[in-house]
Coordinates of C-alpha atoms in Angstrom, one line a residue:
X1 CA 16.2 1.1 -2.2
X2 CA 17.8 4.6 -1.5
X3 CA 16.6 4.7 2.0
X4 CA 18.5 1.4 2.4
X5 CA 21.3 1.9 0.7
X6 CA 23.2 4.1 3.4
X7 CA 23.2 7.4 4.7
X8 CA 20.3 9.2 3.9
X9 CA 20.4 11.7 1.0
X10 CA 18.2 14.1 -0.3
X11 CA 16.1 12.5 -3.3
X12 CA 16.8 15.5 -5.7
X13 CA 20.3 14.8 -5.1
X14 CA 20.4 11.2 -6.4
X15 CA 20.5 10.7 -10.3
X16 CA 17.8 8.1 -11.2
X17 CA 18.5 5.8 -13.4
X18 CA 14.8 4.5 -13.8
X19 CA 12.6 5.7 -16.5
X20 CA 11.4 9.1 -15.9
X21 CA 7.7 8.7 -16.9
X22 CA 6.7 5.5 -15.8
X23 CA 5.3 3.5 -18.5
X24 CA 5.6 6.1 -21.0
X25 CA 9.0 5.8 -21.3
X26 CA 9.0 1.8 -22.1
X27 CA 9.3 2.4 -25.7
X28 CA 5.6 1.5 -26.4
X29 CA 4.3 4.5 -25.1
X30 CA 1.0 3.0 -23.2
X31 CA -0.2 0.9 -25.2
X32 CA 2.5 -2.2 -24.3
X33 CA 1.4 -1.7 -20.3
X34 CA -2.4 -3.5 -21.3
X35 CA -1.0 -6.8 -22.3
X36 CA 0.6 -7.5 -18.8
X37 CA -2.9 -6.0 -17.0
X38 CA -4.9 -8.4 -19.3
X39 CA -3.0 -11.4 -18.7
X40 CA -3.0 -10.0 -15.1
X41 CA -6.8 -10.5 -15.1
X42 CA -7.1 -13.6 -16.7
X43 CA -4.9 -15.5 -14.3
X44 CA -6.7 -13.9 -11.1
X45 CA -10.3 -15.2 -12.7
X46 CA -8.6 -18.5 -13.2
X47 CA -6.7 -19.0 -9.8
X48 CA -9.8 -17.5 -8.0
X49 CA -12.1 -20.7 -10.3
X50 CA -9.5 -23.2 -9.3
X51 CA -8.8 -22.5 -5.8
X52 CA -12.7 -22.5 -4.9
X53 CA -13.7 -25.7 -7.1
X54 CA -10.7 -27.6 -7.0
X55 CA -9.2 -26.3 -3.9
X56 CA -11.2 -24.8 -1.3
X57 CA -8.4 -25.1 1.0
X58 CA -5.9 -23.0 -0.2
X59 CA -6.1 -19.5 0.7
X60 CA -6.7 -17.3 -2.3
X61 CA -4.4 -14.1 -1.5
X62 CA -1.1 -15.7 -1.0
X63 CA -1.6 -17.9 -4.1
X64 CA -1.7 -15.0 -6.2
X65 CA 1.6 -13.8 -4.0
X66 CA 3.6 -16.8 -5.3
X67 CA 2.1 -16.4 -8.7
X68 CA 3.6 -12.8 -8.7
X69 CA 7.0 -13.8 -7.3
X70 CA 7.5 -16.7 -10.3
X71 CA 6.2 -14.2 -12.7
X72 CA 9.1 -11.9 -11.6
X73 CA 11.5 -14.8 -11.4
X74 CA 10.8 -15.7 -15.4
X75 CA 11.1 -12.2 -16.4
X76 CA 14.6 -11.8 -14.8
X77 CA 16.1 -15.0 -16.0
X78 CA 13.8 -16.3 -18.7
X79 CA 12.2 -13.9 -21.2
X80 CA 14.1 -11.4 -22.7
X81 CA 13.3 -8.4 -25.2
X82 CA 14.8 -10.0 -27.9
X83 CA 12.6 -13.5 -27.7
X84 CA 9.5 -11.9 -26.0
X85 CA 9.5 -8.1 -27.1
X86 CA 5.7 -7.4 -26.4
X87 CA 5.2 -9.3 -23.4
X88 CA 9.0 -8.1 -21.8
X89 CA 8.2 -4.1 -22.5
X90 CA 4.7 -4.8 -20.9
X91 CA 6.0 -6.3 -17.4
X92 CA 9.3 -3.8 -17.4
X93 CA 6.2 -1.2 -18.0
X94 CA 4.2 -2.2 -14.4
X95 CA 7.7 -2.6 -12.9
X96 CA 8.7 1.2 -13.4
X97 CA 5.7 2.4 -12.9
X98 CA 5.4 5.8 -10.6
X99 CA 4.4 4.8 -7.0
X100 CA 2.4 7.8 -6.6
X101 CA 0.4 7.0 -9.8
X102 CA -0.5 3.8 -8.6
X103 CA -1.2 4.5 -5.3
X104 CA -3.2 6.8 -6.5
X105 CA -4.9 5.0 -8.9
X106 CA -5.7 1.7 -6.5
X107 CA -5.5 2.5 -3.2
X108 CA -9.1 4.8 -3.1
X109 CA -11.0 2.0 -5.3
X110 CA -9.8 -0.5 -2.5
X111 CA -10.8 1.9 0.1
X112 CA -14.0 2.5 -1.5
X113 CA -15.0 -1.7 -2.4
X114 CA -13.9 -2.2 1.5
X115 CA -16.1 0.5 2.9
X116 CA -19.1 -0.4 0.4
X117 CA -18.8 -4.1 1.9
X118 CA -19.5 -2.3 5.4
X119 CA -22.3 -3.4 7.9
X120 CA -23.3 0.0 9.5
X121 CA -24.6 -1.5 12.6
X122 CA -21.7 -3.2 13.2
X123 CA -19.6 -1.2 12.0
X124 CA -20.8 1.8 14.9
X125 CA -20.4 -0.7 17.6
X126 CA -16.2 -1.3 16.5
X127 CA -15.8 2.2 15.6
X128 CA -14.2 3.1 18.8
X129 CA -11.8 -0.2 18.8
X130 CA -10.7 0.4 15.1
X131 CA -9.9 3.9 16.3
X132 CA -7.6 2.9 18.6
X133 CA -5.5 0.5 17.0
X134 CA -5.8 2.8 13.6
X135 CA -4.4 6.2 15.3
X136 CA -2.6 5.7 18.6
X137 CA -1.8 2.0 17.0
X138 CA 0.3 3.6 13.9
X139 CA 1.6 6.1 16.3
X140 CA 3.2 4.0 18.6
X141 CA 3.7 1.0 15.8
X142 CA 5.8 3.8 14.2
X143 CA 7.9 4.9 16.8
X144 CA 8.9 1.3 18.0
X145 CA 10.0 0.8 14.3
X146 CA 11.9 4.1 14.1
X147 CA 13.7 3.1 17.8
X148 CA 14.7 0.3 16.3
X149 CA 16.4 1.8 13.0
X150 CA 17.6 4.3 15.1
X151 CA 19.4 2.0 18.1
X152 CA 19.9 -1.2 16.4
X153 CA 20.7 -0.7 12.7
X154 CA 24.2 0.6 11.6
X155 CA 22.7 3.4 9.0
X156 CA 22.5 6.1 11.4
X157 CA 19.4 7.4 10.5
X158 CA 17.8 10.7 11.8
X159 CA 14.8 10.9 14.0
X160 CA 12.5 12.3 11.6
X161 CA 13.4 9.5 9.0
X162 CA 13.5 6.8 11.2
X163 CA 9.8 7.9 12.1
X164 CA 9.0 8.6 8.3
X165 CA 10.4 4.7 7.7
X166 CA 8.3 3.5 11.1
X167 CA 4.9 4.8 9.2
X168 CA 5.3 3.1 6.3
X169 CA 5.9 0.0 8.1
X170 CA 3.0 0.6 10.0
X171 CA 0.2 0.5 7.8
X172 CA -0.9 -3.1 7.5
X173 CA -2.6 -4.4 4.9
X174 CA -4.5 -7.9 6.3
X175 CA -6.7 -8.9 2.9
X176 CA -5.4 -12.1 3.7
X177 CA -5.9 -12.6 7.1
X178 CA -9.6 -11.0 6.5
X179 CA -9.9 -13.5 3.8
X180 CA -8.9 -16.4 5.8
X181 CA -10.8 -15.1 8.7
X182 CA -14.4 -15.4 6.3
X183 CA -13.4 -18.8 5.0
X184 CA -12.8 -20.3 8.6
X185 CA -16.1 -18.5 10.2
X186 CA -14.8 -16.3 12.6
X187 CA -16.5 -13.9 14.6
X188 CA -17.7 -11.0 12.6
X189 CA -16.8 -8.3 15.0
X190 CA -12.9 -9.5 15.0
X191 CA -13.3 -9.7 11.4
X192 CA -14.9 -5.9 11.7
X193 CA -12.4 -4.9 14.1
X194 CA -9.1 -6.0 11.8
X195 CA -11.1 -5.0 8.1
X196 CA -12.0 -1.3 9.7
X197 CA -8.7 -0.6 11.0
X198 CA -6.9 -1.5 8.0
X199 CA -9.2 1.0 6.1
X200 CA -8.4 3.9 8.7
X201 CA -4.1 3.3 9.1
X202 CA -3.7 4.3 6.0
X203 CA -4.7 7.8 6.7
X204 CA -2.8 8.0 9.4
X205 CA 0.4 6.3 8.1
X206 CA -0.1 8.8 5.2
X207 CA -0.1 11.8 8.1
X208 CA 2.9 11.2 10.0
X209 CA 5.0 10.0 6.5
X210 CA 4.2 13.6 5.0
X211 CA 5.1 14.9 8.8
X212 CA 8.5 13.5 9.2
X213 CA 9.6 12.9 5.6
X214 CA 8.8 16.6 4.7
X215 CA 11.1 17.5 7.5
X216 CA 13.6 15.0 6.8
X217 CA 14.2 16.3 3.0
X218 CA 13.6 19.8 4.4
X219 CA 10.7 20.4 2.2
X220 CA 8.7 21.2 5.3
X221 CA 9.0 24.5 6.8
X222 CA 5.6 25.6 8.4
X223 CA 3.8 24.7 11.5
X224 CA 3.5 20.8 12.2
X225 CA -0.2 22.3 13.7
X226 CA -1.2 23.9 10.3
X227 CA 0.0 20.6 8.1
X228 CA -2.2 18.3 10.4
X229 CA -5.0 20.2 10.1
X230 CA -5.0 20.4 6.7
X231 CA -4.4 16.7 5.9
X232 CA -7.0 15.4 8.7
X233 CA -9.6 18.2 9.1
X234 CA -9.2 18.4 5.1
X235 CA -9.4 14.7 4.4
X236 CA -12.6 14.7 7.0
X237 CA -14.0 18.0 5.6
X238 CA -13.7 16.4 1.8
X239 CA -15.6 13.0 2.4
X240 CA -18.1 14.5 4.2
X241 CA -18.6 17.1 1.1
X242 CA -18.2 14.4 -1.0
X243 CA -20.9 11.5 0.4
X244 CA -23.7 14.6 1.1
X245 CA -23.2 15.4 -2.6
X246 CA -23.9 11.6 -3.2
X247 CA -26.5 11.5 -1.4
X248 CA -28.5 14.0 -2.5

């Protein structure tokens, strides 16, 4: 929202008015945030039971989408935390939630349940093609976007936050395409090819956003070299440490 709201200003220099520790500062501590993941979890397992008993057809992934969106909708005009004190702190909790906790939190088990679900052989033979679209494919998917902010839209952006906006757009995220893709039979390699470079833009959306935001917020000041090593020979270095240590 500040991004979008006009000319760009330094985050330190804009007063938040959200809570300052995530759900810790919903007035429950915690403890309120596990009703809203339980309930959470019991309308997945009963979507997921009705869509592929009662209604095969209907994709899975966007159902939960417009589940989430009325969800929203009845928290913003129905309950209130007079009538629904419990069940109102608990949503307002996952609503304020820090973005970097939860990305933190999510995104590597994702990472991890996509890459255990991994064919080796198959996967080798795609490698090459997911490397593509998941490296030069962010790269130039980022600078398209950031020409466009930069040319067509009146907020008069800077380079290196028009770029730091293009990588975040440019990480796609197709669990429902993959997931309509299995349910219709498709070819496994397409599937492999779209499944394996969602699992690798991430990194590299994550490696030009700390570029060009860092610059943009002027929290950067070393070599744009050293920083790219260190997030991708690191990040390489770390997994490979990591899986030899799990293997033995």
């Amino acid at each position: 929202r500040r991004l979008l709201a006009g000319p760009f200003v330094a985050p330190s220099t804009v007063p938040s008015t959200a809570p300052s520790t995530g759900m810790a500062a919903c007035g429950h501590e915690g403890g309120s945030a596990i009703l809203a993941l339980s309930l959470g979890i019991l309308v997945g397992a009963a979507i997921t039971h009705v869509c592929s008993r009662y209604m095969p057809g209907v994709p899975y992934t966007p159902t939960l989408l417009l589940v989430g969106v009325l969800v929203a909708t009845l928290k913003r005009f129905v309950l209130t935390a007079e009538g629904s004190p419990h069940l109102y702190a608990s949503l307002d909790a996952w609503e304020h939630i820090d973005g970097h906790l939860l990305l933190r939190i999510f995104l590597p088990a994702l990472l991890f349940n996509d890459a255990m679900q991994l064919e080796w052989h198959r996967t080798y033979r795609c490698l090459s093609q997911c490397l593509v679209l998941a490296v030069p494919g962010v790269l130039i998917s980022a600078a398209l976007t950031a020409c466009y902010v930069r040319w067509l839209l009146p907020y008069e952006w800077p380079w290196d936050l028009a770029l730091a906006f293009g990588s975040v757009l440019a990480a796609t995220d197709p669990v429902a395409v993959v997931a309509l893709l299995n349910d219709l039979g498709a070819s496994p390699v397409l599937t492999m090819v779209i499944a394996g470079e969602s699992m690798l833009n991430d990194g590299s959306a994550i490696v030009v956003w700390e570029l060009f935001f860092g610059m943009a917020v002027g929290a950067f000041s070393g070599s744009p070299v050293a920083l790219l090593s260190r997030l991708v020979l690191g990040a390489v270095l770390s997994g490979v440490a990591f899986g030899s240590a799990m293997l033995y």
